[in-house]
CSV table of C-alpha atoms and ligand atoms in Angstrom, one decimal:
chain,number,residue,atom,x,y,z
A,1,UNK,CA,154.1,74.4,77.9
A,2,UNK,CA,151.6,75.4,75.0
A,3,UNK,CA,149.6,79.1,75.0
A,4,UNK,CA,146.8,79.0,76.8
A,5,UNK,CA,145.7,81.8,74.4
A,6,UNK,CA,144.5,78.2,72.4
A,7,UNK,CA,143.5,76.3,74.6
A,8,UNK,CA,140.0,75.2,75.3
A,9,UNK,CA,138.8,75.0,78.8
A,10,UNK,CA,139.1,71.2,79.1
A,11,UNK,CA,142.2,71.5,78.0
A,12,UNK,CA,143.1,74.0,81.4
A,13,UNK,CA,140.9,72.1,83.6
A,14,UNK,CA,143.6,69.6,82.2
A,15,UNK,CA,146.6,71.6,83.8
A,16,UNK,CA,145.2,72.6,86.6
A,17,UNK,CA,144.2,68.7,87.0
A,18,UNK,CA,147.6,67.9,86.8
A,19,UNK,CA,149.0,71.3,89.0
A,20,UNK,CA,151.0,72.5,85.8
A,21,UNK,CA,149.8,75.4,87.2
A,22,UNK,CA,147.4,77.0,89.2
A,23,UNK,CA,143.8,79.0,89.5
A,24,UNK,CA,145.6,82.0,91.3
A,25,UNK,CA,148.2,81.5,88.0
A,26,UNK,CA,145.9,81.4,85.4
A,27,UNK,CA,143.7,84.3,87.5
A,28,UNK,CA,146.5,86.4,87.8
A,29,UNK,CA,147.1,85.2,83.3
A,30,UNK,CA,144.1,86.8,82.0
A,31,UNK,CA,144.6,89.6,84.8
A,32,UNK,CA,148.5,90.5,83.5
A,33,UNK,CA,146.2,90.8,80.6
A,34,UNK,CA,143.1,92.7,81.3
A,35,UNK,CA,146.1,95.1,82.6
A,36,UNK,CA,148.3,95.0,79.7
A,37,UNK,CA,145.5,95.8,77.0
A,38,UNK,CA,142.7,96.6,78.4
A,39,UNK,CA,143.5,100.3,78.0
A,40,UNK,CA,143.2,99.5,74.2
A,41,UNK,CA,139.7,97.5,73.3
A,42,UNK,CA,138.6,99.0,77.3
A,43,UNK,CA,136.3,95.7,77.7
A,44,UNK,CA,136.2,96.4,81.3
A,45,UNK,CA,133.5,97.9,83.3
A,46,UNK,CA,134.5,96.9,86.6
A,47,UNK,CA,138.2,94.2,87.7
A,48,UNK,CA,137.6,92.4,89.9
A,49,UNK,CA,141.1,92.0,90.9
A,50,UNK,CA,140.8,91.0,94.7
A,51,UNK,CA,138.1,88.4,94.3
A,52,UNK,CA,139.7,87.2,91.2
A,53,UNK,CA,142.4,86.0,93.3
A,54,UNK,CA,140.6,85.0,96.4
A,55,UNK,CA,138.0,82.4,94.2
A,56,UNK,CA,141.4,81.9,92.8
A,57,UNK,CA,143.1,80.8,95.8
A,58,UNK,CA,139.4,78.9,96.7
A,59,UNK,CA,139.9,77.0,93.5
A,60,UNK,CA,143.3,76.0,94.6
A,61,UNK,CA,142.3,75.0,97.9
A,62,UNK,CA,139.2,73.2,96.0
A,63,UNK,CA,141.6,70.8,94.3
A,64,UNK,CA,144.3,70.5,96.4
A,65,UNK,CA,141.4,68.8,97.9
A,66,UNK,CA,140.9,66.7,95.4
A,67,UNK,CA,137.4,68.4,93.9
A,68,UNK,CA,137.0,68.8,90.2
A,69,UNK,CA,134.5,70.2,87.7
A,70,UNK,CA,134.9,71.7,84.4
A,71,UNK,CA,135.1,75.0,85.3
A,72,UNK,CA,137.2,75.0,88.7
A,73,UNK,CA,139.6,78.1,88.3
A,74,UNK,CA,137.7,79.2,85.4
A,75,UNK,CA,138.4,82.5,85.5
A,76,UNK,CA,135.3,84.0,83.3
A,77,UNK,CA,134.6,88.3,82.3
A,78,UNK,CA,130.7,88.5,83.0
A,79,UNK,CA,128.5,91.5,80.5
A,80,UNK,CA,127.5,94.0,83.8
A,81,UNK,CA,124.1,93.4,82.9
A,82,UNK,CA,123.6,90.9,85.9
A,83,UNK,CA,122.9,91.2,89.7
A,84,UNK,CA,126.4,89.6,91.3
A,85,UNK,CA,126.3,90.4,95.1
A,86,UNK,CA,128.0,93.5,96.6
A,87,UNK,CA,129.8,93.9,92.5
A,88,UNK,CA,128.5,97.1,91.9
A,89,UNK,CA,125.3,96.3,88.9
A,90,UNK,CA,125.2,99.2,86.7
A,91,UNK,CA,123.8,97.9,83.2
A,92,UNK,CA,126.2,100.5,81.9
A,93,UNK,CA,123.5,103.4,83.0
A,94,UNK,CA,124.2,106.2,85.0
A,95,UNK,CA,120.8,105.5,86.8
A,96,UNK,CA,122.5,102.1,87.9
A,97,UNK,CA,125.7,104.0,88.9
A,98,UNK,CA,126.1,102.1,92.9
A,99,UNK,CA,123.8,99.7,92.4
A,100,UNK,CA,125.5,97.1,94.6
A,101,UNK,CA,122.6,94.1,93.6
A,102,UNK,CA,121.8,92.3,97.4
A,103,UNK,CA,121.8,88.6,95.5
A,104,UNK,CA,123.2,86.6,92.4
A,105,UNK,CA,121.1,86.0,89.5
A,106,UNK,CA,120.5,82.6,89.1
A,107,UNK,CA,123.2,81.7,86.5
A,108,UNK,CA,126.2,83.6,88.5
A,109,UNK,CA,125.2,81.4,92.1
A,110,UNK,CA,125.5,78.4,88.8
A,111,UNK,CA,129.6,79.1,88.0
A,112,UNK,CA,130.1,80.3,92.1
A,113,UNK,CA,129.2,76.9,92.5
A,114,UNK,CA,131.1,75.4,89.5
A,115,UNK,CA,134.0,77.8,91.3
A,116,UNK,CA,134.5,79.8,88.4
A,117,UNK,CA,136.8,82.6,88.3
A,118,UNK,CA,135.5,86.1,88.0
A,119,UNK,CA,137.7,89.4,86.4
A,120,UNK,CA,135.5,92.0,86.8
A,121,UNK,CA,131.9,92.6,84.9
A,122,UNK,CA,131.7,94.1,80.8
A,123,UNK,CA,130.6,97.2,79.0
A,124,UNK,CA,128.2,96.7,76.9
A,125,UNK,CA,125.1,99.6,75.4
A,126,UNK,CA,123.2,100.6,77.9
A,127,UNK,CA,120.2,98.4,79.4
A,128,UNK,CA,121.4,96.4,76.2
A,129,UNK,CA,119.6,98.5,73.9
A,130,UNK,CA,122.5,98.8,70.8
A,131,UNK,CA,124.8,96.9,68.6
A,132,UNK,CA,127.8,98.3,68.6
A,133,UNK,CA,128.9,99.5,72.2
A,134,UNK,CA,129.0,102.6,71.4
A,135,UNK,CA,125.3,103.1,73.0
A,136,UNK,CA,127.2,102.7,77.7
A,137,UNK,CA,126.9,105.7,79.3
A,138,UNK,CA,130.5,105.6,80.5
A,139,UNK,CA,132.7,103.9,77.8
A,140,UNK,CA,132.9,102.7,74.0
A,141,UNK,CA,134.5,99.3,74.0
A,142,UNK,CA,137.3,98.6,70.9
A,143,UNK,CA,137.1,95.4,68.1
A,144,UNK,CA,140.4,94.0,69.2
A,145,UNK,CA,140.3,93.2,64.7
A,146,UNK,CA,141.0,96.8,64.5
A,147,UNK,CA,140.0,99.5,67.6
A,148,UNK,CA,138.8,102.1,64.9
A,149,UNK,CA,135.3,99.6,65.3
A,150,UNK,CA,132.9,98.3,67.3
A,151,UNK,CA,132.6,95.7,68.8
A,152,UNK,CA,128.5,95.1,67.7
A,153,UNK,CA,125.8,95.1,70.6
A,154,UNK,CA,124.9,94.8,73.0
A,155,UNK,CA,127.8,92.6,75.2
A,156,UNK,CA,130.8,94.5,72.6
A,157,UNK,CA,132.0,94.3,76.1
A,158,UNK,CA,132.4,89.8,77.0
A,159,UNK,CA,132.8,89.5,72.7
A,160,UNK,CA,135.5,91.8,72.7
A,161,UNK,CA,137.2,90.5,75.5
A,162,UNK,CA,137.6,86.5,74.9
A,163,UNK,CA,138.5,87.9,71.1
A,164,UNK,CA,141.1,90.1,72.2
A,165,UNK,CA,141.6,86.9,75.5
A,166,UNK,CA,141.3,89.1,78.5
A,167,UNK,CA,138.9,86.2,79.8
A,168,UNK,CA,138.2,82.3,78.7
A,169,UNK,CA,134.5,82.7,78.4
A,170,UNK,CA,132.3,85.7,78.9
A,171,UNK,CA,128.3,85.6,79.7
A,172,UNK,CA,125.9,87.6,77.7
A,173,UNK,CA,122.3,88.6,77.3
A,174,UNK,CA,120.3,88.3,73.9
A,175,UNK,CA,117.2,90.0,73.2
A,176,UNK,CA,117.6,90.0,69.4
A,177,UNK,CA,121.4,89.8,68.7
A,178,UNK,CA,123.7,91.0,71.8
A,179,UNK,CA,125.0,87.8,72.1
A,180,UNK,CA,124.8,87.1,68.3
A,181,UNK,CA,125.8,89.9,67.0
A,182,UNK,CA,128.9,91.0,69.2
A,183,UNK,CA,130.3,87.4,69.2
A,184,UNK,CA,130.1,88.1,65.2
A,185,UNK,CA,132.3,90.3,64.5
A,186,UNK,CA,134.6,89.4,67.1
A,187,UNK,CA,134.7,85.9,65.8
A,188,UNK,CA,134.0,84.0,68.2
A,189,UNK,CA,131.2,81.7,69.2
A,190,UNK,CA,128.3,82.7,71.0
A,191,UNK,CA,124.8,80.8,71.5
A,192,UNK,CA,120.9,82.8,72.8
A,193,UNK,CA,119.2,79.3,73.4
A,194,UNK,CA,116.5,79.1,74.0
A,195,UNK,CA,114.1,81.4,75.6
A,196,UNK,CA,113.6,79.8,79.1
A,197,UNK,CA,116.6,77.1,78.4
A,198,UNK,CA,118.0,79.5,81.0
A,199,UNK,CA,117.4,81.1,83.6
A,200,UNK,CA,116.6,84.9,84.2
A,201,UNK,CA,115.9,84.9,87.5
A,202,UNK,CA,118.4,88.1,88.7
A,203,UNK,CA,119.1,89.6,85.6
A,204,UNK,CA,118.6,93.5,84.2
A,205,UNK,CA,114.9,93.1,82.6
A,206,UNK,CA,115.4,95.4,78.7
A,207,UNK,CA,112.7,93.2,77.3
A,208,UNK,CA,110.7,90.3,79.7
A,209,UNK,CA,109.5,87.9,76.6
A,210,UNK,CA,113.0,88.1,74.3
A,211,UNK,CA,116.2,88.6,76.7
A,212,UNK,CA,118.0,84.6,77.0
A,213,UNK,CA,121.5,84.6,78.7
A,214,UNK,CA,123.7,82.6,76.9
A,215,UNK,CA,127.8,82.0,76.6
A,216,UNK,CA,130.2,83.9,74.3
A,217,UNK,CA,133.7,81.8,73.8
A,218,UNK,CA,136.4,81.3,71.6
A,219,UNK,CA,135.0,77.5,70.7
A,220,UNK,CA,132.4,75.4,70.8
A,221,UNK,CA,133.5,72.9,73.2
A,222,UNK,CA,134.1,76.0,76.0
A,223,UNK,CA,130.9,77.1,74.7
A,224,UNK,CA,128.9,73.5,75.5
A,225,UNK,CA,130.9,73.1,78.6
A,226,UNK,CA,129.3,76.3,79.3
A,227,UNK,CA,126.1,75.5,78.6
A,228,UNK,CA,126.2,72.3,81.0
A,229,UNK,CA,126.5,75.3,83.5
A,230,UNK,CA,124.2,77.6,83.0
A,231,UNK,CA,121.1,75.9,81.8
A,232,UNK,CA,118.5,74.4,83.5
A,233,UNK,CA,114.7,75.2,85.8
A,234,UNK,CA,114.8,77.6,87.9
A,235,UNK,CA,111.9,78.4,90.0
A,236,UNK,CA,112.8,82.1,91.0
A,237,UNK,CA,111.9,82.3,86.3
A,238,UNK,CA,108.1,81.6,86.3
A,239,UNK,CA,109.0,81.1,82.2
A,240,UNK,CA,111.7,78.9,82.4
A,241,UNK,CA,110.9,75.5,80.5
A,242,UNK,CA,111.1,72.3,83.7
A,243,UNK,CA,113.6,70.2,81.2
A,244,UNK,CA,115.8,68.0,82.2
A,245,UNK,CA,118.7,69.3,80.9
A,246,UNK,CA,121.0,67.2,78.2
A,247,UNK,CA,125.7,67.1,78.4
A,248,UNK,CA,125.7,69.7,76.0
A,249,UNK,CA,129.1,68.2,74.9
A,250,UNK,CA,128.2,64.2,74.3
A,251,UNK,CA,127.6,65.1,70.0
A,252,UNK,CA,130.8,66.9,69.7
A,253,UNK,CA,133.0,65.2,67.1
A,254,UNK,CA,129.8,62.8,66.1
A,255,UNK,CA,129.4,63.8,62.1
A,256,UNK,CA,126.5,64.9,59.8
A,257,UNK,CA,125.8,63.5,57.4
A,258,UNK,CA,122.1,63.2,56.1
A,259,UNK,CA,121.5,66.3,58.2
A,260,UNK,CA,119.3,68.7,56.7
A,261,UNK,CA,120.5,72.0,56.4
A,262,UNK,CA,118.0,75.1,55.8
A,263,UNK,CA,119.4,77.2,53.6
A,264,UNK,CA,116.1,80.9,53.9
A,265,UNK,CA,115.9,83.2,50.7
A,266,UNK,CA,115.0,86.1,52.6
A,267,UNK,CA,118.4,86.0,54.4
A,268,UNK,CA,120.3,86.5,51.1
A,269,UNK,CA,119.4,89.2,50.3
A,270,UNK,CA,120.8,92.0,47.2
A,271,UNK,CA,122.4,94.4,50.2
A,272,UNK,CA,124.6,91.7,51.5
A,273,UNK,CA,128.1,92.5,52.0
A,274,UNK,CA,130.1,90.7,48.9
A,275,UNK,CA,132.6,88.9,51.4
A,276,UNK,CA,129.2,87.8,54.7
A,277,UNK,CA,128.0,86.4,50.7
A,278,UNK,CA,131.2,84.6,49.8
A,279,UNK,CA,132.2,83.5,52.9
A,280,UNK,CA,128.5,81.7,53.3
A,281,UNK,CA,128.9,79.9,49.9
A,282,UNK,CA,132.3,79.2,51.2
A,283,UNK,CA,131.1,77.0,54.5
A,284,UNK,CA,127.7,76.8,53.4
A,285,UNK,CA,129.7,73.6,50.4
A,286,UNK,CA,131.9,72.6,53.4
A,287,UNK,CA,128.8,71.4,55.5
A,288,UNK,CA,128.0,70.4,51.9
A,289,UNK,CA,131.8,67.9,52.5
A,290,UNK,CA,130.6,66.9,55.9
A,291,UNK,CA,127.9,65.4,53.7
A,292,UNK,CA,125.0,68.0,54.7
A,293,UNK,CA,121.7,68.0,52.8
A,294,UNK,CA,121.6,72.0,51.8
A,295,UNK,CA,117.5,72.7,51.0
A,296,UNK,CA,116.4,76.4,49.4
A,297,UNK,CA,113.4,77.9,52.0
A,298,UNK,CA,111.7,80.5,52.2
A,299,UNK,CA,110.6,82.9,55.7
A,300,UNK,CA,107.9,85.1,53.8
A,301,UNK,CA,107.3,86.8,57.2
A,302,UNK,CA,111.2,87.5,57.8
A,303,UNK,CA,110.9,91.5,56.4
A,304,UNK,CA,108.4,92.5,59.4
A,305,UNK,CA,110.8,91.4,61.6
A,306,UNK,CA,113.2,94.1,62.2
A,307,UNK,CA,109.2,96.4,62.9
A,308,UNK,CA,107.3,93.9,64.9
A,309,UNK,CA,111.1,94.1,67.2
A,310,UNK,CA,111.0,97.0,68.5
A,311,UNK,CA,106.5,96.7,68.9
A,312,UNK,CA,107.7,94.6,70.6
A,313,UNK,CA,111.3,95.0,72.0
A,314,UNK,CA,110.5,98.8,73.5
A,315,UNK,CA,106.8,98.2,74.9
A,316,UNK,CA,108.1,96.1,77.3
A,317,UNK,CA,111.7,98.0,77.8
A,318,UNK,CA,109.1,101.7,79.5
A,319,UNK,CA,107.1,98.5,81.8
A,320,UNK,CA,110.5,96.9,83.1
A,321,UNK,CA,112.0,100.5,83.2
A,322,UNK,CA,109.7,102.0,85.2
A,323,UNK,CA,111.4,101.0,88.4
A,324,UNK,CA,113.9,103.5,88.0
A,325,UNK,CA,113.0,105.8,89.4
A,326,UNK,CA,115.5,107.4,92.1
A,327,UNK,CA,114.0,105.8,95.3
A,328,UNK,CA,114.5,102.0,95.2
A,329,UNK,CA,117.5,101.7,92.5
A,330,UNK,CA,121.4,103.8,92.4
A,331,UNK,CA,120.9,107.3,91.1
A,332,UNK,CA,118.9,110.2,92.5
A,333,UNK,CA,117.6,114.5,91.6
A,334,UNK,CA,115.6,116.0,94.4
A,335,UNK,CA,113.0,117.7,92.9
A,336,UNK,CA,110.6,120.0,94.2
A,337,UNK,CA,108.2,117.6,94.5
A,338,UNK,CA,108.5,113.3,94.0
A,339,UNK,CA,107.2,113.7,90.6
A,340,UNK,CA,109.8,116.9,89.7
A,341,UNK,CA,112.4,113.6,91.7
A,342,UNK,CA,111.0,111.5,89.7
A,343,UNK,CA,111.8,113.8,86.2
A,344,UNK,CA,114.6,115.3,86.9
A,345,UNK,CA,115.9,110.8,87.8
A,346,UNK,CA,115.6,110.3,85.2
A,347,UNK,CA,116.0,112.6,82.7
A,348,UNK,CA,119.3,112.9,84.0
A,349,UNK,CA,119.7,109.1,84.5
A,350,UNK,CA,118.6,107.6,80.9
A,351,UNK,CA,121.0,107.9,77.5
A,352,UNK,CA,119.6,109.4,75.2
A,353,UNK,CA,118.9,105.5,73.3
A,354,UNK,CA,117.1,104.4,76.1
A,355,UNK,CA,114.6,107.1,76.4
A,356,UNK,CA,114.0,106.9,72.3
A,357,UNK,CA,112.8,103.2,73.3
A,358,UNK,CA,110.6,104.9,76.7
A,359,UNK,CA,109.5,107.0,74.5
A,360,UNK,CA,108.6,104.7,71.0
A,361,UNK,CA,107.5,101.5,73.7
A,362,UNK,CA,104.3,104.2,76.5
A,363,UNK,CA,103.5,105.0,73.1
A,364,UNK,CA,102.2,101.7,71.1
A,365,UNK,CA,101.1,100.6,74.8
A,366,UNK,CA,98.8,103.7,74.9
A,367,UNK,CA,95.1,103.6,74.4
A,368,UNK,CA,94.4,104.3,70.9
A,369,UNK,CA,97.2,103.1,69.4
A,370,UNK,CA,97.3,99.4,71.1
A,371,UNK,CA,95.4,97.8,69.1
A,372,UNK,CA,97.0,99.6,65.7
A,373,UNK,CA,100.4,99.2,67.2
A,374,UNK,CA,101.2,96.6,70.5
A,375,UNK,CA,98.6,94.2,69.3
A,376,UNK,CA,99.4,93.8,65.4
A,377,UNK,CA,102.9,92.7,66.3
A,378,UNK,CA,102.3,90.6,68.3
A,379,UNK,CA,99.9,89.0,65.0
A,380,UNK,CA,103.2,89.1,63.5
A,381,UNK,CA,106.0,87.3,66.2
A,382,UNK,CA,103.1,84.8,65.8
A,383,UNK,CA,103.5,84.6,62.2
A,384,UNK,CA,106.8,84.9,62.1
A,385,UNK,CA,107.0,82.0,65.0
A,386,UNK,CA,104.8,79.2,62.0
A,387,UNK,CA,107.5,80.7,59.4
A,388,UNK,CA,110.1,78.2,61.6
A,389,UNK,CA,107.9,75.7,62.2
A,390,UNK,CA,107.2,75.5,58.9
A,391,UNK,CA,111.0,75.1,58.1
A,392,UNK,CA,111.1,73.3,60.2
A,393,UNK,CA,109.4,70.8,59.1
A,394,UNK,CA,111.8,69.6,56.5
A,395,UNK,CA,115.6,70.7,58.1
A,396,UNK,CA,116.7,70.6,60.9
A,397,UNK,CA,118.6,74.1,62.2
A,398,UNK,CA,118.9,76.7,59.6
A,399,UNK,CA,122.4,78.2,58.1
A,400,UNK,CA,121.9,82.5,58.1
A,401,UNK,CA,124.6,85.1,58.6
A,402,UNK,CA,124.9,86.3,61.3
A,403,UNK,CA,125.0,90.7,59.9
A,404,UNK,CA,125.4,91.9,56.1
A,405,UNK,CA,128.1,93.5,57.1
A,406,UNK,CA,131.3,93.4,59.2
A,407,UNK,CA,132.2,95.6,62.0
A,408,UNK,CA,131.0,98.6,61.1
A,409,UNK,CA,133.2,101.9,62.1
A,410,UNK,CA,132.6,103.8,65.3
A,411,UNK,CA,131.0,106.5,65.5
A,412,UNK,CA,129.3,105.6,61.3
A,413,UNK,CA,125.9,104.7,61.7
A,414,UNK,CA,125.1,105.9,66.2
A,415,UNK,CA,123.1,109.7,64.0
A,416,UNK,CA,121.4,106.8,62.2
A,417,UNK,CA,119.3,105.0,64.7
A,418,UNK,CA,116.7,102.7,61.6
A,419,UNK,CA,120.8,101.3,60.5
A,420,UNK,CA,121.6,100.6,62.9
A,421,UNK,CA,118.4,98.6,64.2
A,422,UNK,CA,118.5,97.0,60.5
A,423,UNK,CA,121.5,95.2,61.7
A,424,UNK,CA,120.0,93.1,63.6
A,425,UNK,CA,117.4,91.7,60.9
A,426,UNK,CA,119.0,88.4,61.2
A,427,UNK,CA,119.3,87.3,64.4
A,428,UNK,CA,115.7,89.0,65.4
A,429,UNK,CA,113.1,86.7,63.8
A,430,UNK,CA,115.2,84.1,65.8
A,431,UNK,CA,114.6,86.0,68.9
A,432,UNK,CA,110.9,86.7,68.3
A,433,UNK,CA,109.8,83.1,67.5
A,434,UNK,CA,112.1,82.1,70.9
A,435,UNK,CA,114.8,79.7,68.9
A,436,UNK,CA,118.4,78.5,70.0
A,437,UNK,CA,120.4,80.4,67.4
A,438,UNK,CA,124.5,80.3,67.8
A,439,UNK,CA,127.2,82.6,66.0
A,440,UNK,CA,130.2,80.7,65.4
A,441,UNK,CA,133.2,82.9,63.8
A,442,UNK,CA,133.5,81.7,59.6
A,443,UNK,CA,136.1,83.8,57.7
A,444,UNK,CA,136.9,87.2,57.6
A,445,UNK,CA,136.7,89.9,54.7
A,446,UNK,CA,139.7,92.0,53.1
A,447,UNK,CA,140.3,94.3,56.0
A,448,UNK,CA,140.9,91.1,58.0
A,449,UNK,CA,137.4,91.6,60.1
A,450,UNK,CA,135.4,88.6,61.4
A,451,UNK,CA,132.5,87.2,59.0
A,452,UNK,CA,130.2,85.6,61.8
A,453,UNK,CA,127.9,82.3,60.2
A,454,UNK,CA,124.1,81.6,62.2
A,455,UNK,CA,123.1,77.8,62.9
A,456,UNK,CA,119.4,78.5,63.3
A,457,UNK,CA,117.7,75.4,66.0
A,458,UNK,CA,114.2,73.3,67.1
A,459,UNK,CA,112.9,74.2,70.1
A,460,UNK,CA,115.0,73.0,72.8
A,461,UNK,CA,117.8,71.5,70.0
A,462,UNK,CA,120.9,73.3,71.4
A,463,UNK,CA,122.7,69.7,71.0
A,464,UNK,CA,123.1,69.4,67.8
A,465,UNK,CA,122.9,73.0,66.4
A,466,UNK,CA,126.6,73.0,68.5
A,467,UNK,CA,127.3,69.4,66.7
A,468,UNK,CA,127.3,70.8,63.4
A,469,UNK,CA,129.5,74.0,64.7
A,470,UNK,CA,131.8,71.7,65.7
A,471,UNK,CA,132.0,69.7,62.9
A,472,UNK,CA,132.2,73.0,61.0
A,473,UNK,CA,134.9,74.7,63.2
A,474,UNK,CA,137.4,71.2,63.1
A,475,UNK,CA,137.7,71.4,59.9
A,476,UNK,CA,137.8,75.3,59.2
A,477,UNK,CA,140.2,76.0,61.4
A,478,UNK,CA,139.7,80.0,61.9
A,479,UNK,CA,142.6,81.6,63.6
A,480,UNK,CA,140.5,82.7,67.1
A,481,UNK,CA,142.9,85.8,68.9
A,482,UNK,CA,144.5,88.5,66.5
A,483,UNK,CA,147.7,89.4,66.3
A,484,UNK,CA,148.2,92.5,68.4
A,485,UNK,CA,147.2,90.9,70.8
A,486,UNK,CA,149.8,87.9,71.3
A,487,UNK,CA,152.4,90.3,71.6
A,488,UNK,CA,153.9,89.1,74.8
A,489,UNK,CA,153.5,86.0,76.8
A,490,UNK,CA,152.7,86.8,80.5
A,491,UNK,CA,152.5,84.1,81.7
B,1,LIG,N1,120.8,95.4,69.4
B,1,LIG,C1,119.3,95.5,69.8
B,1,LIG,C2,118.8,95.5,70.5
B,1,LIG,O1,119.3,98.1,70.1
B,1,LIG,C3,119.0,93.6,69.8
B,1,LIG,C4,119.9,94.3,71.6
B,1,LIG,C5,119.6,92.8,72.3
B,1,LIG,O2,119.3,92.2,71.9
B,1,LIG,N2,119.7,93.6,73.8
B,1,LIG,O3,117.8,96.1,70.7
């Protein structure tokens, strides 16, 4: 049998359907890989082995009864930011240690309805605040391409797990780049859908006007398959878009002749890593060879995006995180009175970066500063969105790098939050504009570290973005799993 690691979800489904492999065997394949390799990568916070076996047995029974479905029996890893009924959900924070959600997030419910197999909860930056997974309060996840480097963040666990073949696919979240940046740095596909396309119900909130759920997968067709299952209106999320979901796999394989691709000059800057620059140039010529038309454009307010995000993101975070007070969830540290209990609990339960953002967010919302910071940031956000509206008059999609550099070394930027924030400069603007954006592996640097390419689309135009990504992926067949993680075929 061909190596399972090289198969798409539909290829795995075909094997399951023919009963050449059972769901229990497929789950065991991944669980054995986790046992063998996750000591190195440390992508998982909690491996739910018993649940995985139980779900796989149920999937097998369903298939015996003739049931079919695109995710039936497919093993997933889940970022630890989604509420999972009866499975500890920590958001990688001490303050949520021991929190057992009494319900499932809508996306988890949807995956369960599709009979997926849940392998476990994946590591992340605490409350999704970070770009390297170094802010997890439990441990640091390593980049499978080089274990001395970060996998990106905040969905570092999901990206590393997919890249090392420790799950078939994963769910992550993206507020300012948290799916796309780790996907780019780990060489996998990651999609942040249009704001409102996928339900946020049951997702632990960071910055509610920016947070979006999306898949991390080894290839574009898997991304489309997962999107088909998780997208759609949800009455439990007031920002959910009441629009039907197209079949995202339908356009895969169609050509891109005549596709107008915008190249925003603000994303091709001098300080960019030379390998990233070269990989982007080569990639753009591939799109051109496939019949696309490249158009130089400008998104003039790009330079204000990171600052705007720092105001809006922290403001919303400070409000959202006010609920962790030692009363309702997880950790509680007793004090002499209730105010003292709150203080001690929050002091002990939150890490450094989370505290920094709560303080900043509280400041920008406080009276006397609100107009100068928060209100102004809202106005700049509108200008950034208008830049994109203008660009999409002449372009169908935009292509940019995901990050200015490849994966940096563990510890390299921890003392310098500003450079850490700047590593998200290419992913933040589309988040502020609520646009869909996808990260796709497009090459490697001299150290064999993956480079990611970003496709930004019009609102709800995920299908076209995946169509273009699929064309590129089929032409440029990029290695997906690092050699070190292929040493044993455990099936
Ligand atoms: N890295 C960004 C931050 O630190 C984005 C995080 C995210 O998208 N959740 O806020």
